[in-house]
PDB file of C-alpha atoms and ligand atoms in Angstrom:
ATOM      1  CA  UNK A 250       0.000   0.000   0.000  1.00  0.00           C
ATOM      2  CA  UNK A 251       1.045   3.387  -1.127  1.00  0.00           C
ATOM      3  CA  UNK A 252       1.260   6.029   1.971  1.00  0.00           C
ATOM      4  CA  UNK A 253       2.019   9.620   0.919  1.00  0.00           C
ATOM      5  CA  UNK A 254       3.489  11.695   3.323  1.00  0.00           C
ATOM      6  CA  UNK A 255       0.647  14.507   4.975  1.00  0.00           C
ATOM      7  CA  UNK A 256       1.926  18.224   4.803  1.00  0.00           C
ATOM      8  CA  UNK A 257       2.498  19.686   7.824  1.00  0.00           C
ATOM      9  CA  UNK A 258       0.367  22.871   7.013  1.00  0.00           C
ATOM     10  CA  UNK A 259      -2.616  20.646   6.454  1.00  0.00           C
ATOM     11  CA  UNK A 260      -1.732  18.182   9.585  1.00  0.00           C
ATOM     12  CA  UNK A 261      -1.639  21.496  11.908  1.00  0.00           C
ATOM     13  CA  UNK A 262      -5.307  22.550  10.232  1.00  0.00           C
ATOM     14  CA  UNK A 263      -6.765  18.971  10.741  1.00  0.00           C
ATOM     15  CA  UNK A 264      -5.870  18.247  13.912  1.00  0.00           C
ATOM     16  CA  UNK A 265      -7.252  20.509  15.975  1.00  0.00           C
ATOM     17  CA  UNK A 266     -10.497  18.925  14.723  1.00  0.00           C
ATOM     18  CA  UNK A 267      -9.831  15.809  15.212  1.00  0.00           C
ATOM     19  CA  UNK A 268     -11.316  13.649  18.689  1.00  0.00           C
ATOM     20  CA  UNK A 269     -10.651  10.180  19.634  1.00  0.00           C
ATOM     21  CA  UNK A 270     -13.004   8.393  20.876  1.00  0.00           C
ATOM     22  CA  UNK A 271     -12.106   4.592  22.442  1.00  0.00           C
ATOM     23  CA  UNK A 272     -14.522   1.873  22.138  1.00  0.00           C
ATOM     24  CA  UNK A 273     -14.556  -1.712  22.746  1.00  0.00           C
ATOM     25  CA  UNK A 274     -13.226  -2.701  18.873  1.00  0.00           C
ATOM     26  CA  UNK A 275     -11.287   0.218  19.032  1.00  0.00           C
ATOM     27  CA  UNK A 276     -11.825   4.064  18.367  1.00  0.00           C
ATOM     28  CA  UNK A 277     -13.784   5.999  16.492  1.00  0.00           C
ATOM     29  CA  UNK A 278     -12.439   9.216  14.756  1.00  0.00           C
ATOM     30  CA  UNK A 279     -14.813  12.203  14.692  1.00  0.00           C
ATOM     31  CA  UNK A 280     -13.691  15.104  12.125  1.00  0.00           C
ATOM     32  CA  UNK A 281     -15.799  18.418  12.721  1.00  0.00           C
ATOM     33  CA  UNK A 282     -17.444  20.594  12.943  1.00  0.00           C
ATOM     34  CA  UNK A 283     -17.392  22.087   9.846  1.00  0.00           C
ATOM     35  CA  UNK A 284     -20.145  24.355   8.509  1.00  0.00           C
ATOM     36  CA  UNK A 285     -22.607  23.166   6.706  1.00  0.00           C
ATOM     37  CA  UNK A 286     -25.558  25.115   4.947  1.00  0.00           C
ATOM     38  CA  UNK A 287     -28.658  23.247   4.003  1.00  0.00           C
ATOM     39  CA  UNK A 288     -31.492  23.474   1.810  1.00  0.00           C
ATOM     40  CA  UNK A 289     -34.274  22.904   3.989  1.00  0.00           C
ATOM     41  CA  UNK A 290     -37.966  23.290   2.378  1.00  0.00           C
ATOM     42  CA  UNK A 291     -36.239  26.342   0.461  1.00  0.00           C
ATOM     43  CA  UNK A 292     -34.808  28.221   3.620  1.00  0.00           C
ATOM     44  CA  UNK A 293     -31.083  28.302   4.030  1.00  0.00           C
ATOM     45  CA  UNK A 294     -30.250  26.836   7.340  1.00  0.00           C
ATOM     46  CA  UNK A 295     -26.443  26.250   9.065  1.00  0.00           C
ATOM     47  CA  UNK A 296     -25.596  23.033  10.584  1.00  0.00           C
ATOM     48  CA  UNK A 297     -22.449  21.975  11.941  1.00  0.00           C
ATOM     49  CA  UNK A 298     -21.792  18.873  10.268  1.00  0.00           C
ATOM     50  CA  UNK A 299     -18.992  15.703  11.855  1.00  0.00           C
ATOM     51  CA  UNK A 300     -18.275  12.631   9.782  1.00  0.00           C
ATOM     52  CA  UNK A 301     -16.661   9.741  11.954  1.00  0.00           C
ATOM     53  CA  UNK A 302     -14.610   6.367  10.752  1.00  0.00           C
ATOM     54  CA  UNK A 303     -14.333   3.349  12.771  1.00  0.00           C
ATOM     55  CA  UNK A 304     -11.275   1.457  12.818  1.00  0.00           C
ATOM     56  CA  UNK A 305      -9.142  -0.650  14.855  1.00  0.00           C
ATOM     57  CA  UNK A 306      -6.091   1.199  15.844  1.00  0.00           C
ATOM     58  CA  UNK A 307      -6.378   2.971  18.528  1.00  0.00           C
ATOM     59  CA  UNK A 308      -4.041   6.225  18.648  1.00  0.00           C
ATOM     60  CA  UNK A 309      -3.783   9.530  19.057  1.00  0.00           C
ATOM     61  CA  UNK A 310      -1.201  10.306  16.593  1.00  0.00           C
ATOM     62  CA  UNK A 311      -4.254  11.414  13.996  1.00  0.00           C
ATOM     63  CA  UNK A 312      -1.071  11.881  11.265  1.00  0.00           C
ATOM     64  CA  UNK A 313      -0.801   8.103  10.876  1.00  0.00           C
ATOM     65  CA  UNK A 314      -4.448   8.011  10.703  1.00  0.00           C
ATOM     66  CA  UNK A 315      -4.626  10.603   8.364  1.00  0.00           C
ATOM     67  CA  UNK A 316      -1.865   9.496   6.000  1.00  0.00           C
ATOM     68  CA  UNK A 317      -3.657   5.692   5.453  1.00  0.00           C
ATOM     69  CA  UNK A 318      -6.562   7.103   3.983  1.00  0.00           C
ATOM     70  CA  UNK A 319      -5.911   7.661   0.512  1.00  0.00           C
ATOM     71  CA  UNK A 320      -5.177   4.048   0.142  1.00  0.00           C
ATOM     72  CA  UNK A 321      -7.938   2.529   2.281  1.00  0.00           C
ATOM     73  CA  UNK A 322     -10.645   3.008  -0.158  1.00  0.00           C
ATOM     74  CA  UNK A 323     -13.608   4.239   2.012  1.00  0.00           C
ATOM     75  CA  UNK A 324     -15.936   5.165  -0.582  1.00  0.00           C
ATOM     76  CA  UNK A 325     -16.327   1.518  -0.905  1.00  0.00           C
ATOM     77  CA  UNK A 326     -17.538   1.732   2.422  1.00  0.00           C
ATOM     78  CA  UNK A 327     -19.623   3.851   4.116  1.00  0.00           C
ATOM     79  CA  UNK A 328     -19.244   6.255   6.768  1.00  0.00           C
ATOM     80  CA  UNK A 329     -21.808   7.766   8.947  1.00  0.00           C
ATOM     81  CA  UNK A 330     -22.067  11.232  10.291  1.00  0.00           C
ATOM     82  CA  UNK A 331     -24.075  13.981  12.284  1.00  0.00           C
ATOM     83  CA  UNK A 332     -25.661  17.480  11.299  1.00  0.00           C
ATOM     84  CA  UNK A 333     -25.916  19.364  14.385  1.00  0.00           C
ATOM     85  CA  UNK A 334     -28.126  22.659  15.512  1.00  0.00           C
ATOM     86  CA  UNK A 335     -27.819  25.291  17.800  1.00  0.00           C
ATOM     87  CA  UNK A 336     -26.050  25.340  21.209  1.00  0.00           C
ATOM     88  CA  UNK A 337     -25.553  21.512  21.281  1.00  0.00           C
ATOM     89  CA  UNK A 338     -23.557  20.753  23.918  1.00  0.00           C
ATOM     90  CA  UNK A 339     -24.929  23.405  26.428  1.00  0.00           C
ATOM     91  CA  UNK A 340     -28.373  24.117  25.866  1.00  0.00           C
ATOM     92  CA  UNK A 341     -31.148  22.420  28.387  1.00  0.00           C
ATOM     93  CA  UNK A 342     -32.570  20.065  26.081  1.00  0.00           C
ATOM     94  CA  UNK A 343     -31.890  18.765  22.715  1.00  0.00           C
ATOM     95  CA  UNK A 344     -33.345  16.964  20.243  1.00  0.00           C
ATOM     96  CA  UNK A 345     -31.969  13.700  19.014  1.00  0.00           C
ATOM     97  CA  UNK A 346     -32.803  11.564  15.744  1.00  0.00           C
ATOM     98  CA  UNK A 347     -31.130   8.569  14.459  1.00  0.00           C
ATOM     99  CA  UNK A 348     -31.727   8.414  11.249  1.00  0.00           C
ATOM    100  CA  UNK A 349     -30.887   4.696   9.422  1.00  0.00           C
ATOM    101  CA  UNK A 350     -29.660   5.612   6.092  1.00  0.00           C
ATOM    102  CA  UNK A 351     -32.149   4.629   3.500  1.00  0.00           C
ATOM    103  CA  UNK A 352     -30.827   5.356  -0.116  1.00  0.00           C
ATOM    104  CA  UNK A 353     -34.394   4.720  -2.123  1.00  0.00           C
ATOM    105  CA  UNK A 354     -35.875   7.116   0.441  1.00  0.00           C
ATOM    106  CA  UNK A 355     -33.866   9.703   0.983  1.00  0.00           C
ATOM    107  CA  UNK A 356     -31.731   9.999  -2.107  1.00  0.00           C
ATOM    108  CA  UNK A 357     -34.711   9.300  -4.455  1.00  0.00           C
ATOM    109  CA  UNK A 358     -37.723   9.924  -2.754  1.00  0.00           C
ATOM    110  CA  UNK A 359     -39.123   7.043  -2.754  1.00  0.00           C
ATOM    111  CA  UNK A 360     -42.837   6.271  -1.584  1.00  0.00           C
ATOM    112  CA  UNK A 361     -42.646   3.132  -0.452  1.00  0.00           C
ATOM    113  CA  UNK A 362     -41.136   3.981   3.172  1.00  0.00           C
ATOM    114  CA  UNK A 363     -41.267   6.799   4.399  1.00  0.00           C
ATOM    115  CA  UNK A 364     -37.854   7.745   5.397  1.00  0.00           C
ATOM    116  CA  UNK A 365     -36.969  10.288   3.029  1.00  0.00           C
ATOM    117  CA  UNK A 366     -40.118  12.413   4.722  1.00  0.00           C
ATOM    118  CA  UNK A 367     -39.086  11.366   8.190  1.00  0.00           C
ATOM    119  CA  UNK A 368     -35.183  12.622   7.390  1.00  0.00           C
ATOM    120  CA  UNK A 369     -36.436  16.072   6.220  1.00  0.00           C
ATOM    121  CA  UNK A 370     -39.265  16.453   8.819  1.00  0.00           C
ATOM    122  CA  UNK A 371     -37.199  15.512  11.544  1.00  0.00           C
ATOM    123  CA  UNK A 372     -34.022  17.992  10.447  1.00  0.00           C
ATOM    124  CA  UNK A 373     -37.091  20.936  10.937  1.00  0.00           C
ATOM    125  CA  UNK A 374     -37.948  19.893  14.033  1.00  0.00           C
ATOM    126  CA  UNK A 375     -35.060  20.098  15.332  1.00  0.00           C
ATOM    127  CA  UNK A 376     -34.363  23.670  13.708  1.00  0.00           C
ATOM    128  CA  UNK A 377     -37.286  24.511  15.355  1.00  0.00           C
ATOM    129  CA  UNK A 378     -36.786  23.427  18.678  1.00  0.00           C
ATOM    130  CA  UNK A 379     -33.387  25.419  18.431  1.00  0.00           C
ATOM    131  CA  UNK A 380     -30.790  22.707  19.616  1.00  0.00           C
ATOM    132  CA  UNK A 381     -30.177  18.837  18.275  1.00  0.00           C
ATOM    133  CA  UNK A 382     -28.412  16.815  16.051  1.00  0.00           C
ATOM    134  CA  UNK A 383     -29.441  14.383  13.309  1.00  0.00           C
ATOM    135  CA  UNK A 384     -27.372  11.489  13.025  1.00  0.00           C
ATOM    136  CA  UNK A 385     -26.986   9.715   9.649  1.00  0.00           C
ATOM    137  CA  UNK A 386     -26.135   6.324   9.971  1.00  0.00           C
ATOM    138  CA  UNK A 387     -24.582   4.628   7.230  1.00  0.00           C
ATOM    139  CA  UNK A 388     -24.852   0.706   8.158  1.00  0.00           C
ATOM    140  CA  UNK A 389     -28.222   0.890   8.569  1.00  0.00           C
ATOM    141  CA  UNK A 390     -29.358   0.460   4.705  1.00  0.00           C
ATOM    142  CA  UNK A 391     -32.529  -1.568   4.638  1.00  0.00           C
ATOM    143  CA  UNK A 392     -32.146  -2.444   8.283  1.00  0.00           C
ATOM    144  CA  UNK A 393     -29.391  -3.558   8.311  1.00  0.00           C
ATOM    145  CA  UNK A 394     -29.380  -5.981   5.390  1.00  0.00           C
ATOM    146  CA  UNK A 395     -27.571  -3.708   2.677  1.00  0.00           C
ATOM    147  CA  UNK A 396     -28.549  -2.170  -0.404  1.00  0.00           C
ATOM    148  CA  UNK A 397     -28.422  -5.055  -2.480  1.00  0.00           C
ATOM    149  CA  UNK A 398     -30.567  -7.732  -0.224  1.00  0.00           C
ATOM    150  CA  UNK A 399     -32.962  -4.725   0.443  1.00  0.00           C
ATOM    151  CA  UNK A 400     -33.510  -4.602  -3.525  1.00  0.00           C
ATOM    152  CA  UNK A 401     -34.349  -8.549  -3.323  1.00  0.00           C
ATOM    153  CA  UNK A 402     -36.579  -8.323  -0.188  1.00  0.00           C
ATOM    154  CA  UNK A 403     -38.478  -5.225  -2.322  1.00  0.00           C
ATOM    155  CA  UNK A 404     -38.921  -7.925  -5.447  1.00  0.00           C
ATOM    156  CA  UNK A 405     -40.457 -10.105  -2.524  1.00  0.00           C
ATOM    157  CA  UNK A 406     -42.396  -7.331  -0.861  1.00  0.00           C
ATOM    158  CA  UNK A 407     -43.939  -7.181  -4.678  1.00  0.00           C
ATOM    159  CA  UNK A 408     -45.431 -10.452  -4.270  1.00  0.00           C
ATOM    160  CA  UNK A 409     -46.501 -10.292  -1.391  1.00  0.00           C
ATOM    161  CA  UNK A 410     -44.520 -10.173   1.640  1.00  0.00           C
ATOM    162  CA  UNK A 411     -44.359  -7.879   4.457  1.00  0.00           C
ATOM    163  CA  UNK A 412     -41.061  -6.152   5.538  1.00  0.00           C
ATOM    164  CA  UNK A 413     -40.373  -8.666   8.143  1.00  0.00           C
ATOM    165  CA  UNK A 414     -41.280 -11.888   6.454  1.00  0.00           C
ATOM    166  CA  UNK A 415     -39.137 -10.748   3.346  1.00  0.00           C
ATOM    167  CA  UNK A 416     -36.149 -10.238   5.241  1.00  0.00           C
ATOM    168  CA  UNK A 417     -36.555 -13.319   7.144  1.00  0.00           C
ATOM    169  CA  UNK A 418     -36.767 -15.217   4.225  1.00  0.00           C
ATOM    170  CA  UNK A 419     -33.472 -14.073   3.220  1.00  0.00           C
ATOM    171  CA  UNK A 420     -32.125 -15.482   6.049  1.00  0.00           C
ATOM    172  CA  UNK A 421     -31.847 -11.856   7.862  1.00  0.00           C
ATOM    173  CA  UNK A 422     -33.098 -11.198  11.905  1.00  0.00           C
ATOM    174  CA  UNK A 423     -35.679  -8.658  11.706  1.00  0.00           C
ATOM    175  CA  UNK A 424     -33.966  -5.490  12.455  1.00  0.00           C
ATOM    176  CA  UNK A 425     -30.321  -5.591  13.357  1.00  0.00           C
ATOM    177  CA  UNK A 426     -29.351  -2.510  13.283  1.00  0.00           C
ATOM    178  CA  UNK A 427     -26.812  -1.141  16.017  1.00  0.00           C
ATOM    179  CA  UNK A 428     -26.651   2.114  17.715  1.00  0.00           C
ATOM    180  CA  UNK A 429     -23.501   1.862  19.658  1.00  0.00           C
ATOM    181  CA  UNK A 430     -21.189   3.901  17.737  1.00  0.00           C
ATOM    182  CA  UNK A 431     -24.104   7.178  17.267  1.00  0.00           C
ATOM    183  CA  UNK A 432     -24.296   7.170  20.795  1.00  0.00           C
ATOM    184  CA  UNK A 433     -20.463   6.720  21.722  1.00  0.00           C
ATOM    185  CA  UNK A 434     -20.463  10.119  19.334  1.00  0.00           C
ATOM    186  CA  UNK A 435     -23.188  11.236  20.816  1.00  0.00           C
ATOM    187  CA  UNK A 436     -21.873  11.404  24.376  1.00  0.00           C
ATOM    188  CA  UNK A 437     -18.740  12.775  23.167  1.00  0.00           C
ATOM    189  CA  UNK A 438     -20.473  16.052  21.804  1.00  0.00           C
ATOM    190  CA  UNK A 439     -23.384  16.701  24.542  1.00  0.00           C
ATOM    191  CA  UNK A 440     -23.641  14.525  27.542  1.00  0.00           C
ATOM    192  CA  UNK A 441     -26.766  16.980  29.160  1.00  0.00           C
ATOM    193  CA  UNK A 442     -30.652  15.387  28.311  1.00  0.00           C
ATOM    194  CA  UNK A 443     -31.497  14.943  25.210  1.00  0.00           C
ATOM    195  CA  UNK A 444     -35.682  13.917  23.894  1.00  0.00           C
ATOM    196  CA  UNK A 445     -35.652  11.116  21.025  1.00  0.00           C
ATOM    197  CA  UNK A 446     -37.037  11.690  17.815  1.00  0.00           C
ATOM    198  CA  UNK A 447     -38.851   8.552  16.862  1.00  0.00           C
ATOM    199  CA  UNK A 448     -41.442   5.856  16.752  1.00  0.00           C
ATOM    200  CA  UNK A 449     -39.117   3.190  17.850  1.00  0.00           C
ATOM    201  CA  UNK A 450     -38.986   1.686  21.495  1.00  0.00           C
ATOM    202  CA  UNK A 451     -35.752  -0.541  20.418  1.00  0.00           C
ATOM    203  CA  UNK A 452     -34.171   3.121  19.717  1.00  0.00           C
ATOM    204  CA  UNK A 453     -35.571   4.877  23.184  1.00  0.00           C
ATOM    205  CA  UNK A 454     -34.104   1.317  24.905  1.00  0.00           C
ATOM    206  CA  UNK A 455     -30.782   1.360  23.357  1.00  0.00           C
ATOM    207  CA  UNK A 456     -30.307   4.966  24.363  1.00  0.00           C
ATOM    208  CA  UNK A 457     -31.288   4.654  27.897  1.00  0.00           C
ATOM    209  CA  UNK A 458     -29.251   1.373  28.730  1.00  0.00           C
ATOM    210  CA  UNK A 459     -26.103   3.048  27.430  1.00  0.00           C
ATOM    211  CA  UNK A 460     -26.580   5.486  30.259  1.00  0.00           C
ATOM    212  CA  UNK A 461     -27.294   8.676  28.415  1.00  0.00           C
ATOM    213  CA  UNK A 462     -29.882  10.754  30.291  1.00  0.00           C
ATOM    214  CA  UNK A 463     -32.690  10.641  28.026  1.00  0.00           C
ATOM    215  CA  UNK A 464     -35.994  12.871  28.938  1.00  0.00           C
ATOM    216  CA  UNK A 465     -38.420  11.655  26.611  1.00  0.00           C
ATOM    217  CA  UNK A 466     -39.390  10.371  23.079  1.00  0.00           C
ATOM    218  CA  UNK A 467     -41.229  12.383  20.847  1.00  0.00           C
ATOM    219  CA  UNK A 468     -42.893  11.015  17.465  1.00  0.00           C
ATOM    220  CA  UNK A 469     -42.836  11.237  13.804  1.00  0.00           C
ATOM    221  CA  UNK A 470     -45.568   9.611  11.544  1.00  0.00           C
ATOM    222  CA  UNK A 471     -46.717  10.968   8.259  1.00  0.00           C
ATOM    223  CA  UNK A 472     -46.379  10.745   4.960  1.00  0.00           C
ATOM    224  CA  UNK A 473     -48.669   7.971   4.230  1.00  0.00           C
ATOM    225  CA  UNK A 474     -49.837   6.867   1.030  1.00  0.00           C
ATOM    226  CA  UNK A 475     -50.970   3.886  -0.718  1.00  0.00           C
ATOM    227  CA  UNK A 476     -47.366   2.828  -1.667  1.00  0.00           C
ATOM    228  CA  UNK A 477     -46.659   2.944   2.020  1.00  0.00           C
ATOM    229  CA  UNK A 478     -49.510   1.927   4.321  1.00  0.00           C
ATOM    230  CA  UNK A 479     -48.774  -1.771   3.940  1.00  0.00           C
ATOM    231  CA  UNK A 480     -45.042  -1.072   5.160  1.00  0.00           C
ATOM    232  CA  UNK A 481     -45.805   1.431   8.148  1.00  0.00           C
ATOM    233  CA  UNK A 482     -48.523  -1.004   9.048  1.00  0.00           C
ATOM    234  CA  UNK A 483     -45.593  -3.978   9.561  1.00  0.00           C
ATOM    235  CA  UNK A 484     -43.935  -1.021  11.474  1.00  0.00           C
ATOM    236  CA  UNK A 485     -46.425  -1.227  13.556  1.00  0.00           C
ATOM    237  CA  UNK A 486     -47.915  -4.677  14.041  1.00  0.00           C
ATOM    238  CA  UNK A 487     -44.849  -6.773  13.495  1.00  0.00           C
ATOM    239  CA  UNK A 488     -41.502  -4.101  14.609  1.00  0.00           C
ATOM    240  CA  UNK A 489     -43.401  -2.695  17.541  1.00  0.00           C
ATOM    241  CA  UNK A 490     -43.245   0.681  16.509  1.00  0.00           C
ATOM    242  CA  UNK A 491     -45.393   3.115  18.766  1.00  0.00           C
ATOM    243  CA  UNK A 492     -48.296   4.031  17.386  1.00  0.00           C
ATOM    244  CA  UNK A 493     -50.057   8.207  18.125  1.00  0.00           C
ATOM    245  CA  UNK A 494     -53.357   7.512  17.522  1.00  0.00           C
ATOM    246  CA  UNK A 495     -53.806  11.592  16.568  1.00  0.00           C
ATOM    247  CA  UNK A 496     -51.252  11.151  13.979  1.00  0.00           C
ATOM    248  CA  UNK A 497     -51.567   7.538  12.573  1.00  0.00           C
ATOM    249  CA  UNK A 498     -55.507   7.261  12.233  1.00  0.00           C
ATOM    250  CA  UNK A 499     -55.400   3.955  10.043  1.00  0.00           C
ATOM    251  CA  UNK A 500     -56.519   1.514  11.987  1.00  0.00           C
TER     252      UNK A 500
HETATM  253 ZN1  LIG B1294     -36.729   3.869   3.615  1.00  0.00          ZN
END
């Protein structure tokens, strides 16, 4: 593997924004913030964006880090990342979304789930409760199963399967997604209350057992349409998704 050697103007720029964070495979980088404006529903609005990379060494000398990337190849994997708003790591209470990456959804727009809706809705919310942070999470495609197996539990789900069933029949658990490293990130950027954006117990759960004082859920249905009843239904029924009667009237 080719290394080339990092200039020293750039290392002294980068590292300053570099934090280490130690887990139990070994550390996450976060890189950040960096400014970030976004086209929400036509209105200009600033995050402060931080992408993170997993790996297994575990140092703090963020040159040697720095100076394997350009031969690791990481857009052949994917890395996850966080928009943040407002005072983040100070103010009272913050809201918190974790977001699984969905590329049909949010990249197309597609109608069939209705995560592209939830990613957008959930991004105002928290501009409009003035502090929180949306985090993006990159392993998360299709639940967990990938891009690929996703596309061949949708040929299923078009004759006649539900979510769940389809992915079982691929040989996939239900839902195993993993929240450990968002929340490892999380705690390194605010460690105050934060209120969860979503629908999801298994979410609320995962953030309260890893010890992160969380002050409530708040949630986020819409969207529907006949492309997606059938799916947020499963959601529902078979994923034990919490359902707000004032907000989900189907059945
Ligand atoms: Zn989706």
């Amino acid at each position: 593997m080719t290394q080339t050697k990092l200039e020293s103007k750039a290392f002294s720029v980068l590292k300053d924004k570099i934090q280490l964070i130690k887990t139990n495979e070994g550390a996450i980088y976060l890189v950040g913030p960096i400014r970030l404006p976004v086209n929400l529903y036509g209105e200009t609005v600033v995050f402060q964006w931080y992408c993170w990379l997993n790996c297994a060494e575990v140092t703090e000398d963020y040159e040697r880090i720095i100076e394997k990337l350009s031969s690791v190849n990481l857009a052949e994997f994917q890395q996850s990342s966080v928009l943040v708003y407002g005072d983040f790591e100070q103010a009272d209470d913050a809201l918190i979304r974790m977001h699984s990456i969905c590329h049909t959804g949010d990249i197309f727009g597609s109608k069939r789930c209705d995560c592209g809706f939830q990613l957008k809705q959930s991004m105002q919310m928290i501009v409009e409760h003035g502090t929180g942070a949306l985090f993006y999470l990159a392993n998360h495609e299709g639940r967990g199963i990938g891009l690929f197996s996703k596309a061949m539990a949708y040929v299923l789900q078009e004759n006649g399967y539900d979510t769940v069933e389809a992915n079982e029949s691929l040989g996939f658990v239900d839902d195993s997604r993993n929240y450990g490293d968002a929340i490892q990130v999380l705690k390194a950027l605010r460690v105050k209350p934060v209120t969860l954006i979503t629908n999801n117990p298994k979410k609320l759960e995962a953030l309260k057992n890893s010890g992160m004082h969380v002050s409530g859920r708040t949630s986020l249905w819409g969207d529907v349409s006949e492309f997606n009843e059938r799916y947020l239904q499963t959601k529902i029924k078979r994923s034990g998704h919490l359902k707000d009667e004032e907000t989900y009237p189907n059945d």
